[in-house]
mmCIF file of C-alpha atoms and ligand atoms in Angstrom:
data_model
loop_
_atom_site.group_PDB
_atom_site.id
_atom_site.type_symbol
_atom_site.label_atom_id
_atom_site.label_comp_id
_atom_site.label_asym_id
_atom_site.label_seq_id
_atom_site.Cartn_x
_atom_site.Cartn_y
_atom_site.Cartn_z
ATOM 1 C CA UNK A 1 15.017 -21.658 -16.274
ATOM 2 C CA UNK A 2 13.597 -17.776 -16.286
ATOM 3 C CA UNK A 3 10.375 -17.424 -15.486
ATOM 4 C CA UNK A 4 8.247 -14.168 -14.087
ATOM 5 C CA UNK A 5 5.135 -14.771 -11.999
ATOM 6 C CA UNK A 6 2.276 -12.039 -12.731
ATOM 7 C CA UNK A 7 -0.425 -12.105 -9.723
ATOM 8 C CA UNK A 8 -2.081 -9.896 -7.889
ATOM 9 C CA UNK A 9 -1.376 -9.901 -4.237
ATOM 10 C CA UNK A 10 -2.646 -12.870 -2.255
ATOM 11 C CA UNK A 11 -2.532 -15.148 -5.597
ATOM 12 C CA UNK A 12 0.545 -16.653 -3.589
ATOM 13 C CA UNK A 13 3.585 -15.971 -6.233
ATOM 14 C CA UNK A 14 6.146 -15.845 -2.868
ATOM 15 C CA UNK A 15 4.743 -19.458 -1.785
ATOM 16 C CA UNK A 16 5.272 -20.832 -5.388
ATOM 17 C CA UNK A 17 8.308 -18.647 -6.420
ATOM 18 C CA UNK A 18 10.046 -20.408 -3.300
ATOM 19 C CA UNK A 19 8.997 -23.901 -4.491
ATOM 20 C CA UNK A 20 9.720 -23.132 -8.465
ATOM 21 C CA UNK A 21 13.263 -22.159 -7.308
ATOM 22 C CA UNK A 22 13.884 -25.271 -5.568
ATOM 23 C CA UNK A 23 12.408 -27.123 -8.396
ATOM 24 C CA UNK A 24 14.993 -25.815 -11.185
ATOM 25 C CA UNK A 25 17.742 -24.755 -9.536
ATOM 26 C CA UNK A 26 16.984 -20.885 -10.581
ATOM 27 C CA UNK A 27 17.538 -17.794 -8.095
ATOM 28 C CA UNK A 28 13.624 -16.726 -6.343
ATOM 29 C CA UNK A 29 13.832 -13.027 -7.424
ATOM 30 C CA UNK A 30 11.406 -11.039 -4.704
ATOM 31 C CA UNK A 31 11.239 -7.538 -5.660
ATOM 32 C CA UNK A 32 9.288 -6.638 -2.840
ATOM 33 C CA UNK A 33 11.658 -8.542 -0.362
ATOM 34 C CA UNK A 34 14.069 -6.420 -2.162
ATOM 35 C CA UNK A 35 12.392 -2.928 -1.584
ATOM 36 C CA UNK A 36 11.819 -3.971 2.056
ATOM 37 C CA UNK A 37 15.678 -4.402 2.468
ATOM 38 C CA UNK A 38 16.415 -1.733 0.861
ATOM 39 C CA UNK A 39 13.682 0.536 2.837
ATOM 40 C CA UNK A 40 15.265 -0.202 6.123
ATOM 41 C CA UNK A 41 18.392 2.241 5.169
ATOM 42 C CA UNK A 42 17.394 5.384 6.807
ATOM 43 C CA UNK A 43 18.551 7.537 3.704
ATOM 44 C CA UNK A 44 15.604 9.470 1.558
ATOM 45 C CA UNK A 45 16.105 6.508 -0.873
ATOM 46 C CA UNK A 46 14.898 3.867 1.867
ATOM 47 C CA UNK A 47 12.147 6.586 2.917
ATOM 48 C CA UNK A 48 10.239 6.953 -0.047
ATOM 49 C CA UNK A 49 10.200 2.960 -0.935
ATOM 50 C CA UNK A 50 9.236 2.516 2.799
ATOM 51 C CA UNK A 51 6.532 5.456 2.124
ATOM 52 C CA UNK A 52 5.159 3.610 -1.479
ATOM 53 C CA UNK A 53 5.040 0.244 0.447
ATOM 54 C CA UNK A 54 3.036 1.708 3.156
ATOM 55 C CA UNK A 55 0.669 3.348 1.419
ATOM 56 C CA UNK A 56 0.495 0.434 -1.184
ATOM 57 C CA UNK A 57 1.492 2.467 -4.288
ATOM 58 C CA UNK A 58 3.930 0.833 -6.649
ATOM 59 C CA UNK A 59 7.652 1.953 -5.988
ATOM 60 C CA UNK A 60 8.944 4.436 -9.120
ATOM 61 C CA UNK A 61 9.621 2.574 -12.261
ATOM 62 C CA UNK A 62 13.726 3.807 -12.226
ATOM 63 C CA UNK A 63 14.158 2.863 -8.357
ATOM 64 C CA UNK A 64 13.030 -0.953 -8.855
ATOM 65 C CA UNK A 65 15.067 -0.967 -12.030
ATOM 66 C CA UNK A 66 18.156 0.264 -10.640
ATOM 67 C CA UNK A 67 17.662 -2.326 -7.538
ATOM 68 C CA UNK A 68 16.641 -5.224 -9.624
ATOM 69 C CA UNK A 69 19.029 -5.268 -12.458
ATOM 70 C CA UNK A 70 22.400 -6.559 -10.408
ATOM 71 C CA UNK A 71 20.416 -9.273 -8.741
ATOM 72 C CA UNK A 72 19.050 -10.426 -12.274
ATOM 73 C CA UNK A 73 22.152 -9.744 -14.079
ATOM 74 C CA UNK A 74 23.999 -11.993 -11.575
ATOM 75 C CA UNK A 75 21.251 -14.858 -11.396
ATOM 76 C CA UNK A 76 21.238 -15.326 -15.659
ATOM 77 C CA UNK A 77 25.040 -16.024 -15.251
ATOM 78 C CA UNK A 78 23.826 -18.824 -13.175
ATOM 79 C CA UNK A 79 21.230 -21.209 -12.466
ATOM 80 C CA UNK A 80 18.329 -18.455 -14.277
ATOM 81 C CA UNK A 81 15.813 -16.563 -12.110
ATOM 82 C CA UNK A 82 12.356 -16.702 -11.022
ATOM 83 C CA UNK A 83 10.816 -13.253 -10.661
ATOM 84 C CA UNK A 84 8.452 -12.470 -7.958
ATOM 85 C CA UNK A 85 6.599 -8.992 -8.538
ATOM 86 C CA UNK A 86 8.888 -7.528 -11.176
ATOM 87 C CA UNK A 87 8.183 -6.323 -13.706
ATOM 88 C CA UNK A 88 4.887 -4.817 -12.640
ATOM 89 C CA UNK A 89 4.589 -1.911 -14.858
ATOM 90 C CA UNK A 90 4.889 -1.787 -18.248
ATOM 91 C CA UNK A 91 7.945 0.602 -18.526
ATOM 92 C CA UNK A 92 9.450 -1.912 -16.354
ATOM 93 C CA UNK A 93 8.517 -5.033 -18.261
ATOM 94 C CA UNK A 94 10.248 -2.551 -21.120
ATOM 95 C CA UNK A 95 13.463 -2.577 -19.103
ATOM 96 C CA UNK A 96 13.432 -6.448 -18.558
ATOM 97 C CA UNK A 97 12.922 -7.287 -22.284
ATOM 98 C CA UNK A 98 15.958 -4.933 -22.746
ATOM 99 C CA UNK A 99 18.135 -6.815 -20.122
ATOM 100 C CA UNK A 100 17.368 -9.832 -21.338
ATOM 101 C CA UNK A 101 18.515 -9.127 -24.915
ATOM 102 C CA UNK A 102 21.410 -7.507 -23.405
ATOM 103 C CA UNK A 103 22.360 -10.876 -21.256
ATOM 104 C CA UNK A 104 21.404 -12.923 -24.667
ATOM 105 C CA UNK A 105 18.861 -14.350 -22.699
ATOM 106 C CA UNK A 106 14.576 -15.151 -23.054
ATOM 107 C CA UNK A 107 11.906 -15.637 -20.871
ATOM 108 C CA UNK A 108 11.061 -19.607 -20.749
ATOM 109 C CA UNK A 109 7.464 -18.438 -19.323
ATOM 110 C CA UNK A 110 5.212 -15.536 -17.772
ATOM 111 C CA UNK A 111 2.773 -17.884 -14.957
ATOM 112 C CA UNK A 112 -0.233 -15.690 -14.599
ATOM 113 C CA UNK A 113 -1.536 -16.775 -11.196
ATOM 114 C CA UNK A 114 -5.131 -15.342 -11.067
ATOM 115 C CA UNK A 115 -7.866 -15.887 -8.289
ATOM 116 C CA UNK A 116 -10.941 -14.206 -7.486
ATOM 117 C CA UNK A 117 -10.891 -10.925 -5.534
ATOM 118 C CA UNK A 118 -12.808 -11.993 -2.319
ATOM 119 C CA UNK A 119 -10.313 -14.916 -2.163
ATOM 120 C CA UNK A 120 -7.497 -12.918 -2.008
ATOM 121 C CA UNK A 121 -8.847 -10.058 0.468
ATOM 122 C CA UNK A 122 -9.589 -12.905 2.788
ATOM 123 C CA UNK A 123 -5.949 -14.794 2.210
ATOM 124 C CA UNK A 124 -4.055 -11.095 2.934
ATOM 125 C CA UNK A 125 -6.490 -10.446 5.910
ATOM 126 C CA UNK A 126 -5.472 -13.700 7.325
ATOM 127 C CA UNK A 127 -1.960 -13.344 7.262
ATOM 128 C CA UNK A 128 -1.991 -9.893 8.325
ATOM 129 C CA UNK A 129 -1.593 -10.532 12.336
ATOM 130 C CA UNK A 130 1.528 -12.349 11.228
ATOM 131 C CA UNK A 131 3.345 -10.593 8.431
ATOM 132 C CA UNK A 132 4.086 -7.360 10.148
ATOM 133 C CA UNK A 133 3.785 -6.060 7.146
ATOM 134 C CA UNK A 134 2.654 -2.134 6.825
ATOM 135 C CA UNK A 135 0.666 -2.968 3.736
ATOM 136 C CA UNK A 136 -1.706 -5.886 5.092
ATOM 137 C CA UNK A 137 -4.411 -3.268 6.423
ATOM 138 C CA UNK A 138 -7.795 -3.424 4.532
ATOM 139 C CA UNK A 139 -7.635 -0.037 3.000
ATOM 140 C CA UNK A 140 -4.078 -0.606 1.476
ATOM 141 C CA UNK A 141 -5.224 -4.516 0.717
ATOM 142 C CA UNK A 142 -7.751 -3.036 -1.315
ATOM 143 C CA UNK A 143 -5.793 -0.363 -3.112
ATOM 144 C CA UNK A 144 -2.953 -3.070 -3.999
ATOM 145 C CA UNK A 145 -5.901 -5.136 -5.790
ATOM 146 C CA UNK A 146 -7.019 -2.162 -7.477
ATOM 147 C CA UNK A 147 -3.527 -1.209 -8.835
ATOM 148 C CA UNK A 148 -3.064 -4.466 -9.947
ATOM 149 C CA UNK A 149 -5.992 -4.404 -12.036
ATOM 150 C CA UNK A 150 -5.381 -0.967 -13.359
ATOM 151 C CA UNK A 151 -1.098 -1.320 -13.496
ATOM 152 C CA UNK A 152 0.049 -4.723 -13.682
ATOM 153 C CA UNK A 153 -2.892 -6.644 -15.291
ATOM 154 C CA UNK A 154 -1.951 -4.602 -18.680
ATOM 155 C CA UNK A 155 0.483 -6.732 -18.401
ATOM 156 C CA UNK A 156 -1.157 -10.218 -19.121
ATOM 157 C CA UNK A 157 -1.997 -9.023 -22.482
ATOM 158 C CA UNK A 158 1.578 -8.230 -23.379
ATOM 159 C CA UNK A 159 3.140 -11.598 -22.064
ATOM 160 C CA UNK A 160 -0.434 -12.737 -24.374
ATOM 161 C CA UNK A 161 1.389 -11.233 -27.432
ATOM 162 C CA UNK A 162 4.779 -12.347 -27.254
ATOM 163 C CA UNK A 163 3.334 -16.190 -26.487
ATOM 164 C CA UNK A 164 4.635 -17.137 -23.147
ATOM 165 C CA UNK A 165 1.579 -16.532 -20.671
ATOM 166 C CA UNK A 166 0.450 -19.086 -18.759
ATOM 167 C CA UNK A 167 -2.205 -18.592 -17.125
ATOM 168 C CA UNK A 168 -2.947 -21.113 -14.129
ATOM 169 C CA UNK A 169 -5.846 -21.172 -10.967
ATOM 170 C CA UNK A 170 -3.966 -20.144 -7.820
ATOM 171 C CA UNK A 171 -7.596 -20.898 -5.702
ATOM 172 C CA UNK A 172 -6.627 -23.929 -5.435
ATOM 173 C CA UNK A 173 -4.338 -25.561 -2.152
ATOM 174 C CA UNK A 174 -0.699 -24.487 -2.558
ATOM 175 C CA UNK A 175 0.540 -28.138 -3.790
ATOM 176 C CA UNK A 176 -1.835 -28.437 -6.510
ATOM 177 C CA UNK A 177 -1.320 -24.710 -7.957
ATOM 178 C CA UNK A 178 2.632 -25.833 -7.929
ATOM 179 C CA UNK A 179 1.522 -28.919 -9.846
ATOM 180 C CA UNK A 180 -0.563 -27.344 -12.744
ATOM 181 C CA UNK A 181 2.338 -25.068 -13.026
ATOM 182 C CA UNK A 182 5.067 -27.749 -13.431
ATOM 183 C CA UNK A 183 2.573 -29.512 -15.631
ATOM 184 C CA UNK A 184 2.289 -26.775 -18.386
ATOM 185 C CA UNK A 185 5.727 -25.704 -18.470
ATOM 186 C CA UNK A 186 6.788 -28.891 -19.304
ATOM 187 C CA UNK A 187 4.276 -29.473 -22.116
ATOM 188 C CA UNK A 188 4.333 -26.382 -23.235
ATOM 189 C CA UNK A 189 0.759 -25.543 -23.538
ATOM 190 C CA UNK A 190 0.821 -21.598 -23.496
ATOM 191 C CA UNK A 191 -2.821 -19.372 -22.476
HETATM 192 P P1 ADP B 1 2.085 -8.061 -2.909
HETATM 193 O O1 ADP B 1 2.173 -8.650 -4.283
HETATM 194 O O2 ADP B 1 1.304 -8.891 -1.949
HETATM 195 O O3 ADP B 1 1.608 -6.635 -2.916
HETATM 196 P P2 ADP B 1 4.983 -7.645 -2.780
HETATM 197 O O4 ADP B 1 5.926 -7.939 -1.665
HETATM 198 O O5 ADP B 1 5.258 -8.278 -4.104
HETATM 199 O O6 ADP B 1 3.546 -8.044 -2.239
HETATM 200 O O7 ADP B 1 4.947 -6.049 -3.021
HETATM 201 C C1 ADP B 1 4.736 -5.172 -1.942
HETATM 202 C C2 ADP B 1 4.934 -3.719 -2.377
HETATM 203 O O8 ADP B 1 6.277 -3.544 -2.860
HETATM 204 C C3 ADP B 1 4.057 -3.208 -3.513
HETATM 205 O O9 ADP B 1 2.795 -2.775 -3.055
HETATM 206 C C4 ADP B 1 4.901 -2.034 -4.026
HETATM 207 O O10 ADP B 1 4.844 -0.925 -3.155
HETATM 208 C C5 ADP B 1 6.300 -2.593 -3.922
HETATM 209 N N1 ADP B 1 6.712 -3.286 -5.160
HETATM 210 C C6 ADP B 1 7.024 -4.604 -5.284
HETATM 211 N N2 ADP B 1 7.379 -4.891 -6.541
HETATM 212 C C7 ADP B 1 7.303 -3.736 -7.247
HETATM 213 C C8 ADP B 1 7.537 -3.362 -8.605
HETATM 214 N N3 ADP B 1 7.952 -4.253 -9.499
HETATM 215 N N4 ADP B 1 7.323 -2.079 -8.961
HETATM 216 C C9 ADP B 1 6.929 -1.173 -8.072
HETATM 217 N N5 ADP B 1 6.691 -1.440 -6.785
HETATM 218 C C10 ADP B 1 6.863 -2.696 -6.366
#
């Protein structure tokens, strides 16, 4: 199974990236996990993906690449891969149709996991005591919504094109969006 969830942030694509892996056997591939590993070396790499996190700017297109493409490379020669936040650009969505060919490999499915803005302020609000995380302030919450909508949504109407979106409700308990997900991969219904 490959399959690359599209959401903005609070849609829950962690939650069901977790549960999707489980489900098929297929490597959860968290590129932010990834940039927050890589962010505690104290070099000037880790300090300018610790810097882009914090402020809740997207990390340079060549930096995810070059972080991303060993741990995909080595998940397609096993069970597949479930991709968590990458690719989130369109250069880098470039990139991953260019790996794939290279690995003679497609993309089963692109789960677009959309719910309304308010719903997701008050989901990252609420986990912000406990993440830790440098990003879950309100300022940077709402900057990470915006560049989804102006970055990352472009990409809904390219997954549109090549016929593999999927576009499911993610305000819905985390059970039932795992469900409808399951559901329409394995009919097949695509939109
Ligand atoms: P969320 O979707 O809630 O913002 P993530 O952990 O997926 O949480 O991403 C957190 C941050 O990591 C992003 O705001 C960005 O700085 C960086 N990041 C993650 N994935 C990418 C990517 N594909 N391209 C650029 N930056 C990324």
């Amino acid at each position: 199974m490959r399959l690359l969830l599209l959401a903005p942030p609070g849609a829950g694509k962690g939650t069901q990236g977790e549960r999707l892996a489980a489900w098929s056997g297929a490597r959860h591939i968290a590129a932010g996990d990834l940039l927050r590993a890589e962010a505690q070396g104290d070099g000037p790499l880790g300090r300018e993906i610790a810097a882009c996190q914090a402020r809740g700017d997207l990390v340079p297109d060549q930096i995810v690449i070059d972080v991303l493409t060993p741990v995909v490379v080595e998940a397609a020669a096993r069970g597949g891969y479930i991709l968590d936040g990458f690719p989130r650009t369109l250069p880098q969505a470039t990139a991953a149709a260019d790996l794939a060919a290279r690995l003679g490999v497609t993309l089963d499915a692109a789960v677009y996991l959309h719910a309304p803005e308010a719903v997701l302020t008050r989901r990252l609000l609420g986990r912000a005591s406990r993440s830790g995380r440098s990003d879950d302030k309100t300022d940077v919450i709402r900057h990470r919504l915006e560049v989804f909508t102006q970055t990352t949504g472009l990409l809904v109407p390219y997954y549109t094109e090549r016929g593999i979106l999927v576009t499911v409700d993610a305000d819905q308990p985390p059970d039932s969006v795992a469900a409808d997900i399951k559901s329409r991969l394995r009919t097949g219904r695509r939109g």
